[in-house]
Coordinates of C-alpha atoms in Angstrom, one line a residue:
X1 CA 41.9 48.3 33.8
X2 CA 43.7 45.2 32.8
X3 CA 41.9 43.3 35.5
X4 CA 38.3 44.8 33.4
X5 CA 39.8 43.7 30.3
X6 CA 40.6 40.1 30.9
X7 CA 37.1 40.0 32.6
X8 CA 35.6 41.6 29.4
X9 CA 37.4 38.7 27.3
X10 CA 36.7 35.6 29.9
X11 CA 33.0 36.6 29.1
X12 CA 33.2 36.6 25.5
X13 CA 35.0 33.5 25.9
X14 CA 32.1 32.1 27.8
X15 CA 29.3 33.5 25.2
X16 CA 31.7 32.3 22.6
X17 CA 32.0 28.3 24.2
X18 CA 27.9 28.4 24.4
X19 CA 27.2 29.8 21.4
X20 CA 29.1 27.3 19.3
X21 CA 27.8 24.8 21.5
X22 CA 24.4 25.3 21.2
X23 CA 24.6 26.1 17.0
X24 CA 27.2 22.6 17.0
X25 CA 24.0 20.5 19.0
X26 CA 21.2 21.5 17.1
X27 CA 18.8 18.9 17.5
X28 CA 15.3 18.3 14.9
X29 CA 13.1 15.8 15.9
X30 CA 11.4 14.8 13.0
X31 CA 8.0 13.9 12.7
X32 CA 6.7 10.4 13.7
X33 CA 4.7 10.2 10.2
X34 CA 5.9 8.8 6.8
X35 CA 4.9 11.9 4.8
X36 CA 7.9 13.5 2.4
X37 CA 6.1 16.7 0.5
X38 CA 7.0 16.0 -2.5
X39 CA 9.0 19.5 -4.0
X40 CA 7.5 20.5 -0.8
X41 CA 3.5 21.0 -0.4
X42 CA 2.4 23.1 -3.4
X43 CA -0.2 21.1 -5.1
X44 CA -3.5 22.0 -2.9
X45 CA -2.2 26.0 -2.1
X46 CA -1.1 26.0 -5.9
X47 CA 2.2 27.0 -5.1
X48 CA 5.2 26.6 -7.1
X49 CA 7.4 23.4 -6.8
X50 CA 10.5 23.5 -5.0
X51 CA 9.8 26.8 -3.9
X52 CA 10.4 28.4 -0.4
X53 CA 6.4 28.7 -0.1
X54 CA 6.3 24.8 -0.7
X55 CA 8.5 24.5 1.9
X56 CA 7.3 26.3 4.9
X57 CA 3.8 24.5 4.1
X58 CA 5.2 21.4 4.4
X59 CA 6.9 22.4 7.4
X60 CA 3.3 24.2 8.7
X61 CA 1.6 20.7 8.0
X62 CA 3.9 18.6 10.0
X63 CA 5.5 16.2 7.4
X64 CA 8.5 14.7 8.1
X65 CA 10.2 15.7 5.1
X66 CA 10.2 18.2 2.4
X67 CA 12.1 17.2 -1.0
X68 CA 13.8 19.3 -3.4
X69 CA 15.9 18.9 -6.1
X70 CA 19.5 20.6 -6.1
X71 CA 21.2 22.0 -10.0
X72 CA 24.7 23.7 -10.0
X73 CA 24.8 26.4 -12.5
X74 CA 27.6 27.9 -14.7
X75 CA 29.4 30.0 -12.4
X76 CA 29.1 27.0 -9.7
X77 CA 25.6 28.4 -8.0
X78 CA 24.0 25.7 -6.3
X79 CA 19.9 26.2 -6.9
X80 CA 16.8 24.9 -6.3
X81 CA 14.9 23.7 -9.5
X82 CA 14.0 20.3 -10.8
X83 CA 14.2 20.5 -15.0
X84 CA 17.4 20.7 -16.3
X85 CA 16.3 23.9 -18.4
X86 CA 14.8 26.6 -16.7
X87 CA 12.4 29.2 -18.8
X88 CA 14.9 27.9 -21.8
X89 CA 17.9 28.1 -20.9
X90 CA 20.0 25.3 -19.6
X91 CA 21.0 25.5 -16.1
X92 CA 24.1 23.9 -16.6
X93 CA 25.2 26.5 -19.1
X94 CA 23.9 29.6 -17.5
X95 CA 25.2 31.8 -14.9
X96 CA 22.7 32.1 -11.4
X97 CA 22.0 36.2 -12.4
X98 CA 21.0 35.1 -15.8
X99 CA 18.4 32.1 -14.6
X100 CA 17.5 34.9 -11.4
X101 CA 15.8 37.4 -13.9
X102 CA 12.7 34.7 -14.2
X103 CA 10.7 34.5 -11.1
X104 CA 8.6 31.8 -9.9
X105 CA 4.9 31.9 -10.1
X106 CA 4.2 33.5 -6.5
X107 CA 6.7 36.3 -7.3
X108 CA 10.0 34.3 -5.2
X109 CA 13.4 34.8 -7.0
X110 CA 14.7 31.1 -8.1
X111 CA 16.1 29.4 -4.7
X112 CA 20.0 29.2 -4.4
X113 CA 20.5 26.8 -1.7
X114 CA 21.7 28.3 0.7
X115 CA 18.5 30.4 1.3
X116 CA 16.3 27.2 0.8
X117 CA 18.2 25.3 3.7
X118 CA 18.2 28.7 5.6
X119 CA 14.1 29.1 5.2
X120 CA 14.3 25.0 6.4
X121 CA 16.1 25.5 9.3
X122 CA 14.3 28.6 10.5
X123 CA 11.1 28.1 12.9
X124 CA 11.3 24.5 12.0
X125 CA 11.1 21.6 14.7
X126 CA 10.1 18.8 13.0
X127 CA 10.2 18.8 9.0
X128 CA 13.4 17.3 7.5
X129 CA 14.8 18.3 4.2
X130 CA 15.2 15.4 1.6
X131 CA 18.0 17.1 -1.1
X132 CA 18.1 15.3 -4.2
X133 CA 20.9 16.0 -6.1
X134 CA 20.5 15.9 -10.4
X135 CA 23.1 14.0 -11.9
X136 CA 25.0 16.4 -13.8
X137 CA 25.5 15.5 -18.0
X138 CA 29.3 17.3 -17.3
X139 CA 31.8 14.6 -17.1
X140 CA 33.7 14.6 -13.5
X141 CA 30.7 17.1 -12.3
X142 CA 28.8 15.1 -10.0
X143 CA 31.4 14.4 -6.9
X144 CA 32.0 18.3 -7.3
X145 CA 28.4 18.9 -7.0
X146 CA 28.2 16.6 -4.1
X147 CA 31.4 18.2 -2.6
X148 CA 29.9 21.7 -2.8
X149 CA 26.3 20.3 -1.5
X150 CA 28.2 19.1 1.3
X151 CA 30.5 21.6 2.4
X152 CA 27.7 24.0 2.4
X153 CA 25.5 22.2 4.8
X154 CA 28.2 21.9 7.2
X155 CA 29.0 25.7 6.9
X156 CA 25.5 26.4 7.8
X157 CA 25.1 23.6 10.6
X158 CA 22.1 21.8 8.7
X159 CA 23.6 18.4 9.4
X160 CA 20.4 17.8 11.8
X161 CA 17.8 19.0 9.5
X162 CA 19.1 16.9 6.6
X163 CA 16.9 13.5 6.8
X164 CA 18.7 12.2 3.1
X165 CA 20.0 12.8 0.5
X166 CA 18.5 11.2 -2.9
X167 CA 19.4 10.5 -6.6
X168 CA 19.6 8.7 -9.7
X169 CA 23.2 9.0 -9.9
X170 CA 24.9 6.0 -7.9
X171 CA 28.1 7.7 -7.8
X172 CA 27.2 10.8 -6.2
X173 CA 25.6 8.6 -3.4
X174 CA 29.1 7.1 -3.0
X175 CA 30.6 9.9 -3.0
X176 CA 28.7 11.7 -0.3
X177 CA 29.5 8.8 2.0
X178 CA 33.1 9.6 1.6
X179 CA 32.6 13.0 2.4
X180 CA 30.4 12.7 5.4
X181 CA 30.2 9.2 6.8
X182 CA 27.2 9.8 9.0
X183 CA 24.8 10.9 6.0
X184 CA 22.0 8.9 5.5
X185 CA 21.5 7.9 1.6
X186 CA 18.8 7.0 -0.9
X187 CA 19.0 5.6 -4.6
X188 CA 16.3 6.5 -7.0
X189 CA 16.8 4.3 -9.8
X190 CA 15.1 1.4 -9.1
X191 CA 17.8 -0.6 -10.7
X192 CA 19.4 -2.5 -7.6
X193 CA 18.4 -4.8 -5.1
X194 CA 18.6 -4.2 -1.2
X195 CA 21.7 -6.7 -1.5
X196 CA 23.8 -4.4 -3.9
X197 CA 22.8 -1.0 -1.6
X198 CA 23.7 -2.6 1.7
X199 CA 27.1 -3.5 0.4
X200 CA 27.7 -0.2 -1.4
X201 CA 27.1 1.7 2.0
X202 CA 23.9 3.0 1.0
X203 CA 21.6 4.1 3.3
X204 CA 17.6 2.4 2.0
X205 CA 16.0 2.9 -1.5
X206 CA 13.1 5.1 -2.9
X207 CA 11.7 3.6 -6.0
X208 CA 8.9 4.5 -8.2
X209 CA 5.7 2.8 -6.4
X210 CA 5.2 0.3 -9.5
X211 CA 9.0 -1.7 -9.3
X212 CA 8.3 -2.3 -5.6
X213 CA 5.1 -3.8 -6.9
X214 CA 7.3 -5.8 -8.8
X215 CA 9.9 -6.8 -6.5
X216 CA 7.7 -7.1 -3.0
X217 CA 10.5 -9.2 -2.2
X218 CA 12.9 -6.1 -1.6
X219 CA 10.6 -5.1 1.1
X220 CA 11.3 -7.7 3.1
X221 CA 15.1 -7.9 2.2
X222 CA 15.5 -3.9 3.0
X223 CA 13.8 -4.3 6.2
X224 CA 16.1 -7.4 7.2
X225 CA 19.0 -5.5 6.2
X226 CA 18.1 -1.9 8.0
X227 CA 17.5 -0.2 4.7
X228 CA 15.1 2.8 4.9
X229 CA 11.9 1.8 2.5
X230 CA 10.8 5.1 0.2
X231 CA 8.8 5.4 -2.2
X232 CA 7.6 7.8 -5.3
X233 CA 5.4 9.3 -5.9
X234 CA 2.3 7.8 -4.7
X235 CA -0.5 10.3 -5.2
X236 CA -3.3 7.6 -5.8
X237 CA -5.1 6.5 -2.1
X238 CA -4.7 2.5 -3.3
X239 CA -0.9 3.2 -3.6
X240 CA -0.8 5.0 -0.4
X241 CA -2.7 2.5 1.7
X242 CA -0.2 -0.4 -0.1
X243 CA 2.8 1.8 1.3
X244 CA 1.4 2.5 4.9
X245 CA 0.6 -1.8 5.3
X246 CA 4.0 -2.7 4.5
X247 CA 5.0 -0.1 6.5
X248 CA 7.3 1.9 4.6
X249 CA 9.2 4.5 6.7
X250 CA 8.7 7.4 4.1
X251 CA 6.1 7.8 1.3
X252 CA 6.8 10.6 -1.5
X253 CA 3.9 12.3 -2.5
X254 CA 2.7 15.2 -4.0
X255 CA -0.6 14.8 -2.0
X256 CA 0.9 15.0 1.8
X257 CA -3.0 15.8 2.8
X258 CA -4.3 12.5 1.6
X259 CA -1.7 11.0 2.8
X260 CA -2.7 12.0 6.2
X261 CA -6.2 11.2 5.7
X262 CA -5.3 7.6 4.7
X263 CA -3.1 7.0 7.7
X264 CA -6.1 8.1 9.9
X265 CA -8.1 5.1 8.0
X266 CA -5.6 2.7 7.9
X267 CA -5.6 -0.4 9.7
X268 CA -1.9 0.6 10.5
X269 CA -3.2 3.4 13.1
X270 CA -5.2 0.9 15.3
X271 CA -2.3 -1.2 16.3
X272 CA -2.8 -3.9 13.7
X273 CA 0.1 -5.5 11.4
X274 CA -0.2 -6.9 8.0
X275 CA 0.7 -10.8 8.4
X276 CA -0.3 -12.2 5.1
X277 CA -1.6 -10.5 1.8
X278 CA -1.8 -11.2 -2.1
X279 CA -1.7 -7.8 -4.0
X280 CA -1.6 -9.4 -7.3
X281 CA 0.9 -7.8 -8.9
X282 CA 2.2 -10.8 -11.2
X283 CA 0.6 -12.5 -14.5
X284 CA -0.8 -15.8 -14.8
X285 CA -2.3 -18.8 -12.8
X286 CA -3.0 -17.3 -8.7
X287 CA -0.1 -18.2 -7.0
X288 CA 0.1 -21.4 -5.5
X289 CA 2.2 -20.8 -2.1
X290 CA -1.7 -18.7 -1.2
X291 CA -4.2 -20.3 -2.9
X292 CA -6.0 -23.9 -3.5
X293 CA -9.0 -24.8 -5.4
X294 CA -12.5 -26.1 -4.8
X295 CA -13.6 -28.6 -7.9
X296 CA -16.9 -30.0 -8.9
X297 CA -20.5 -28.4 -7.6
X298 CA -20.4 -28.1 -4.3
X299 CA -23.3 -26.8 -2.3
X300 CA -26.3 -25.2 -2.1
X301 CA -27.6 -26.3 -5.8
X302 CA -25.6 -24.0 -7.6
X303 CA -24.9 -24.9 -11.3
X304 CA -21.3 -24.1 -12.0
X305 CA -18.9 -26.7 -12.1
X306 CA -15.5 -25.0 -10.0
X307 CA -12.6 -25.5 -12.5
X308 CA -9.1 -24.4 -11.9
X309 CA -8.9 -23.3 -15.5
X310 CA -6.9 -20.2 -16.4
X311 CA -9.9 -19.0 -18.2
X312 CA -12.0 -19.1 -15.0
X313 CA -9.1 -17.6 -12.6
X314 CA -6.2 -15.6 -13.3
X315 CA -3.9 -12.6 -12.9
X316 CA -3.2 -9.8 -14.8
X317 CA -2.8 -6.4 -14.8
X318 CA -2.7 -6.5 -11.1
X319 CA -6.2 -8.1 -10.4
X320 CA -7.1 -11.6 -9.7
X321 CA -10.0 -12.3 -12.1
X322 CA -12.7 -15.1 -11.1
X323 CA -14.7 -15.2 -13.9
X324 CA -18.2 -17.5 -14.7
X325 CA -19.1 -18.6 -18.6
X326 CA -21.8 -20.3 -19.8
X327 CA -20.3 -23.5 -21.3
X328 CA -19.7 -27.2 -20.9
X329 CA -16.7 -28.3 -19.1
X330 CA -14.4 -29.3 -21.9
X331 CA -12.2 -32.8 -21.9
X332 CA -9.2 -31.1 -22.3
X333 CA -10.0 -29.3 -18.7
X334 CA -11.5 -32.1 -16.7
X335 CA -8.7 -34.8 -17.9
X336 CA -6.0 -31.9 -16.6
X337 CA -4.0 -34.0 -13.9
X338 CA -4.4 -31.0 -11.8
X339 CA -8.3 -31.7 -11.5
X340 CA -8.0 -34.3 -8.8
X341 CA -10.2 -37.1 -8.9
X342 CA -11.9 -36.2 -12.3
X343 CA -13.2 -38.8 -13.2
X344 CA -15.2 -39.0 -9.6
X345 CA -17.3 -36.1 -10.6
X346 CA -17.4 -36.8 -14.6
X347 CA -21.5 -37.0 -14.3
X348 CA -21.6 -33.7 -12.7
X349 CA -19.1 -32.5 -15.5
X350 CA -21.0 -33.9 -18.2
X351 CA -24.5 -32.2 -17.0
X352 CA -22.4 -29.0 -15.9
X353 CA -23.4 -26.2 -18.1
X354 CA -21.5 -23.0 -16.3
X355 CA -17.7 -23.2 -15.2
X356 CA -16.1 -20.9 -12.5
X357 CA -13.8 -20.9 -9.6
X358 CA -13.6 -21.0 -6.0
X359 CA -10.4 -20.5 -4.6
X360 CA -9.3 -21.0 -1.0
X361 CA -6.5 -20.4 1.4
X362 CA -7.5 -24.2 3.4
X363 CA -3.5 -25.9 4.0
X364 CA -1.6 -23.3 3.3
X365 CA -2.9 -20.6 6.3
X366 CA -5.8 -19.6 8.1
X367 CA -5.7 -16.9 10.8
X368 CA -7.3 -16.9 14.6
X369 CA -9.1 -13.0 14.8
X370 CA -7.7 -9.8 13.0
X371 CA -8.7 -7.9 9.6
X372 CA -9.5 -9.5 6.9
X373 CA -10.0 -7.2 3.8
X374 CA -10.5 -7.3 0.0
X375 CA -11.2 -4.9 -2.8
X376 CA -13.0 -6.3 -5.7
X377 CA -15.6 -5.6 -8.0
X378 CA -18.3 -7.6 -8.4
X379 CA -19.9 -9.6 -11.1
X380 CA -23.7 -8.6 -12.3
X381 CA -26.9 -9.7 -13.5
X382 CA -29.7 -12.5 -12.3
X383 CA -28.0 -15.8 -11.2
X384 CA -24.7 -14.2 -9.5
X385 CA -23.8 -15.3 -6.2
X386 CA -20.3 -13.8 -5.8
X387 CA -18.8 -14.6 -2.0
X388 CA -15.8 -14.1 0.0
X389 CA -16.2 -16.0 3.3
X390 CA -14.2 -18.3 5.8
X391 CA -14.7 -21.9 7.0
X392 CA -12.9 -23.3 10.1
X393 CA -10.2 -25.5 10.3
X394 CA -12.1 -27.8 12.4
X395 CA -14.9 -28.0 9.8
X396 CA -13.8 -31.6 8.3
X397 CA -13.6 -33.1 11.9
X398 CA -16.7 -31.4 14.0
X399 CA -19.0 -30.6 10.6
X400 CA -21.1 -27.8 9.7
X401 CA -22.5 -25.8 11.2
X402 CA -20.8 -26.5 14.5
X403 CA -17.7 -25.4 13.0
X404 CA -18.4 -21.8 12.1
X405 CA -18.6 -19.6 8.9
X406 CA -18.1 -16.3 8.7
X407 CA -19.2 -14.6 5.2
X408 CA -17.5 -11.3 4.4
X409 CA -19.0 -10.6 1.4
X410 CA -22.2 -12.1 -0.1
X411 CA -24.1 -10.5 -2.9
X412 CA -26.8 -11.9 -5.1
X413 CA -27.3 -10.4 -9.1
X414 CA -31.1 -9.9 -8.7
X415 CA -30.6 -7.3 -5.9
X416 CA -28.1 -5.5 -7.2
X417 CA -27.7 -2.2 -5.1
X418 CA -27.1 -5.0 -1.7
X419 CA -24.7 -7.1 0.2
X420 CA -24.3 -9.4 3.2
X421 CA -22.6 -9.9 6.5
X422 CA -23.5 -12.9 8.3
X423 CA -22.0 -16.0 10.7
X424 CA -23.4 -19.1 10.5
X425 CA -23.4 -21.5 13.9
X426 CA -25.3 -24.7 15.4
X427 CA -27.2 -21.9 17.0
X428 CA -27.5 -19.3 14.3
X429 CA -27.9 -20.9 10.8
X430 CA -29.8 -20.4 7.3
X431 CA -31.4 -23.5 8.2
X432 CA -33.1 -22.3 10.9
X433 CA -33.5 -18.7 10.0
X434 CA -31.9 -17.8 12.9
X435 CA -28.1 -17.0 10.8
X436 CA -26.5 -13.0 12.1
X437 CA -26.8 -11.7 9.2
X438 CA -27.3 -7.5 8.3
X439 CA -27.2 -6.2 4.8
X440 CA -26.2 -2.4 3.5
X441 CA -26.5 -0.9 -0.2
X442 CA -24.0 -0.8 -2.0
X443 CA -23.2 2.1 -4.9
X444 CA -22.2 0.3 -8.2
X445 CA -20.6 -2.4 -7.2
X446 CA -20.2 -3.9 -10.9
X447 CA -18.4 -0.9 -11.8
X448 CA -16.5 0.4 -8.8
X449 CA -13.8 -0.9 -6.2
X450 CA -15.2 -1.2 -2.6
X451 CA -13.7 -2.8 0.2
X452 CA -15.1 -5.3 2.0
X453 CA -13.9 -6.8 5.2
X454 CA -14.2 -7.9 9.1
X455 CA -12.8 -7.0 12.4
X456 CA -13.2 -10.0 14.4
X457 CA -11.9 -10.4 18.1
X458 CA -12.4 -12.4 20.5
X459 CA -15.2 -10.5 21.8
X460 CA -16.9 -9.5 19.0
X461 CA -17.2 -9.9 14.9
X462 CA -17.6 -6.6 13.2
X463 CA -18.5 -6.5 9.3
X464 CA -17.2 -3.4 7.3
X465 CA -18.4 -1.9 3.9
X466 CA -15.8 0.7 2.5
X467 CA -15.0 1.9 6.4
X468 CA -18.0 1.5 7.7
X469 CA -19.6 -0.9 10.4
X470 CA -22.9 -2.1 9.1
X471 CA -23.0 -5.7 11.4
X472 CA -22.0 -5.6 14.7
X473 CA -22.1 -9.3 16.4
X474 CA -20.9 -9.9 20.0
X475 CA -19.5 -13.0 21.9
X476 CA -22.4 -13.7 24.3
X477 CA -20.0 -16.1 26.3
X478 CA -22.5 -19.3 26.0
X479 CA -21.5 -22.0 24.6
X480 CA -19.5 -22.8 21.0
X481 CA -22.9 -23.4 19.5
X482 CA -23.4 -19.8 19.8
X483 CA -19.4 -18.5 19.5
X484 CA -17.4 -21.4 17.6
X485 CA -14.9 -18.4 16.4
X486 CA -11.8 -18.7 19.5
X487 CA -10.0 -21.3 16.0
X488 CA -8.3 -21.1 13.1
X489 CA -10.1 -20.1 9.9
X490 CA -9.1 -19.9 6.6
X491 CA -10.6 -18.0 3.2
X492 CA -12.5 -18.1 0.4
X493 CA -13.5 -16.6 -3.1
X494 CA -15.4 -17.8 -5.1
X495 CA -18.6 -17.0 -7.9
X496 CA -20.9 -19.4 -8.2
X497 CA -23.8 -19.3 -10.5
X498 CA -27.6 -20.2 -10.0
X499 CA -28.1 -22.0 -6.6
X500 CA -31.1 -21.7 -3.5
X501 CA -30.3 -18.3 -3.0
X502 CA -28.1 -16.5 -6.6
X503 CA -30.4 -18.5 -8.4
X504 CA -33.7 -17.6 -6.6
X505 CA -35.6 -15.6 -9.7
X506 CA -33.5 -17.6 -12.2
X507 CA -30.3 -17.5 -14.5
X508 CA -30.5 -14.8 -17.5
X509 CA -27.5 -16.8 -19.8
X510 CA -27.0 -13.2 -21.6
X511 CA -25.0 -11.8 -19.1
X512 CA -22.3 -14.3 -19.4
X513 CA -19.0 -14.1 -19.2
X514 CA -19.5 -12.4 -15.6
X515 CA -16.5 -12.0 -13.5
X516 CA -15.3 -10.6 -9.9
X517 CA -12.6 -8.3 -10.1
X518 CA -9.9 -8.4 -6.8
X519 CA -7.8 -5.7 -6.4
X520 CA -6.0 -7.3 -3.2
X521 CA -7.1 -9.1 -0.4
X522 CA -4.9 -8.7 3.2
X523 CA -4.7 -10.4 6.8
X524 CA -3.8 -8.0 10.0
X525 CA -3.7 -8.9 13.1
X526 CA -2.6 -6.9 16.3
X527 CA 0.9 -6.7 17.3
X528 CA 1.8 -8.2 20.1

């Protein structure tokens, strides 16, 4: 009997040892996407926010987080819920049974905690949970909050499923550091650089999308310094593809499917890496460290003079604005020191009668193969002759058209609903009328964004409208007079007025001022 019993016991002892084991090892492997459901994935089931339902569709559509916002109550529930009232009454001052009697939409009682985490960790392989705590407006509440927010997770063994914690409060951040050393941390504020939350133990930042816009320089710091990059709460698709470039390691959305769709579309999913970009996101003159300018007439007999006047290119609101005018060149613009060499081209200045700009990215980079992209909109009526194109390096010491060009973007005012994709070569050229050149329509290009770009390889030069392919031109391995694209080019933006091809049926000098509208314009090339 004895010998039976101690038998009985040294099998309990062995369930016992693997049971803990197992529920002490539980292991989530989170998703390899940047998706965070933002109060989980209501919007497109209409479900409510931060509600179990929202949850387990987050969890169903394979994000890699869910967020939800934690609230203690009076009698020291901790609940799910975002406002700090709930159906009137203030959470802080009520008791859980009072705030319980109020459902949410789909019929769920309100979430304590406990039974969100437990509906998180249940059936759930890959879908972390993101618990942002609400500061408390109780004096000395907040580390008890975090405390109690703490000490539950371990009593349930959610340490694995817990992929952050967030919030406003800076304090509570700290706090939950002391209390579990291993927990990864978020600030929400906005208010501090990467510097500050490296120092403080803090684990990355999540900032509203529009202050990272503002500081693109804490991108680069976070990453330097091993800070997680998050951001919220991008629900617009320009936004999203911004956050997916720079490669942010979460993105906070209420959208998660479009999110999804635009990491399908993005450059970022065929292997290629942003190297240089200008999203515009400042006010004034375009910045100098990324752009040059073109001055005088150049080419082609167009009929604007380029200035580098603010009124012809500038920044604000988060577009680069290249903008044409009917007008003479004024003294005050031509005698600016920063027009070099002024006085060389003072006759064409004095018989100029439209100004405008073409910028340039020539001596400060230039790129050999990759994406090149822009958004813009585009300038309209008879005369037009917007372009975004590339010249070689090599241009100045072999000439043109040995040297290459490469034209993105061409589109002329008189036909409207059209634009261009060519390369120009000693073998393919507009002087020949042999140039590679395809066109596509275009739906209201004066009025909407489109995207414009290239894919250019060393086998092959691909010209994109909005995602798709529309020119397709191949390296026929001859000679460079075919294929003088294996060098560095650099790019251009200009609007130029009149000219042998803008100005083919004329100028109309009512449409003026016209301008191009850029959104951004961005360089990727494939890692290596």
């Amino acid at each position: 009997m004895l010998k039976l019993i101690s038998k009985f016991f040294s099998i309990l002892l062995i369930v016992c040892f693997y049971s803990c084991d197992e529920n002490s090892n539980t292991k989530i492997n989170f998703a390899k996407n940047p998706v965070i459901a933002h109060r989980g994935a209501w919007k497109s089931q209409n479900l409510p926010k931060n509600s179990i339902a929202s949850l387990k569709q987050a969890i169903a559509l394979g994000c890699t987080g869910s967020e939800f916002d934690v609230r203690m109550t009076a009698d020291n529930v901790l609940i799910v819920t975002h406002d700090a009232e709930y159906h009137g009454l203030e959470v802080e001052k009520s008791t859980y049974e009072e705030l319980s009697k109020f459902k949410l939409s789909n019929g769920e009682i309100l979430p304590t905690l406990k039974a969100y985490i437990l509906a998180g960790i249940t059936n759930n392989d890959s879908t972390g949970l993101v618990c942002e705590i609400k500061p408390s407006k109780i004096k000395g509440r907040n580390a008890d909050i975090a405390d109690k927010v703490i000490s539950l997770v371990k009593e349930l063994n959610a340490d694995p499923y817990i992929l952050t914690y967030i919030s406003f409060s800076y304090d509570t951040l700290k706090k939950i550091k002391t209390l579990d050393a291993q927990a990864k941390t978020q600030y929400l504020d906005g208010s501090k650089a990467p510097e500050t939350l490296s120092l403080d133990g803090v684990s990355g930042l999540d900032y509203l999308v529009y202050k990272l816009k503002k500081h693109p320089e804490w991108i680069s710091s976070a990453k330097k310094m091993g800070l997680t990059l998050n951001a919220w709460t991008a629900n617009k698709v320009e936004n999203i593809e911004w956050l997916l470039v720079n490669n942010f390691d979460y993105i906070t959305t209420d959208e998660p499917e479009m999110v999804f769709k635009s990491i399908d579309k993005s450059p970022i999913n065929k292997g290629y890496q942003l190297v240089w970009s200008d999203e515009f996101n400042y006010e004034g003159k375009p910045d100098s460290a990324k752009w040059t300018y073109d001055y005088g007439f150049k080419a082609n007999n167009e009929k604007q003079y380029f200035t580098d006047s603010l009124k012809n290119a500038r920044v604000e609101n988060g577009y680069l604005i290249i903008e044409a005018h009917k007008e003479k060149v004024a003294n005050k613009d031509f005698k600016n020191p920063e027009i070099k060499g002024w006085q060389k081209y003072k006759s064409e200045i004095d018989s100029a009668q439209y100004t405008s700009v073409r910028l340039k990215t020539e001596g400060l980079a230039a790129w050999q193969y990759g994406r090149i992209e822009a958004r813009a909109k585009l300038p309209k009526g008879r005369g037009m002759w917007p372009a975004i194109w590339m010249l070689s390096e090599k241009r100045e010491g072999i000439g043109w058209p040995e040297s290459g060009e490469i034209d993105i973007m061409e589109h002329v005012g008189y036909d409207n609903d059209t634009i261009h994709g060519t390369i120009h070569t000693k073998a393919y050229n507009h002087m020949k009328g042999t140039q590679k050149g395809k066109t596509i329509f275009i739906d209201k290009p004066n009025d909407t964004f489109h995207m414009f770009a290239v894919e250019w390889t060393p086998e092959k030069i691909d010209f994109i409208l909005d995602g798709v392919v529309y020119n397709h031109i191949e390296n026929e391995h001859k000679t460079t007079a075919e294929w003088p694209f294996d060098n560095q080019f650099y790019l251009i933006m200009n609007v130029s007025v009149g000219g042998m091809w803008g100005g083919r049926q004329g100028i109309d000098d009512s449409i003026f001022p016209q301008k191009m509208v850029v959104d951004y314009v961005r360089v990727f090339q494939q890692k290596k």
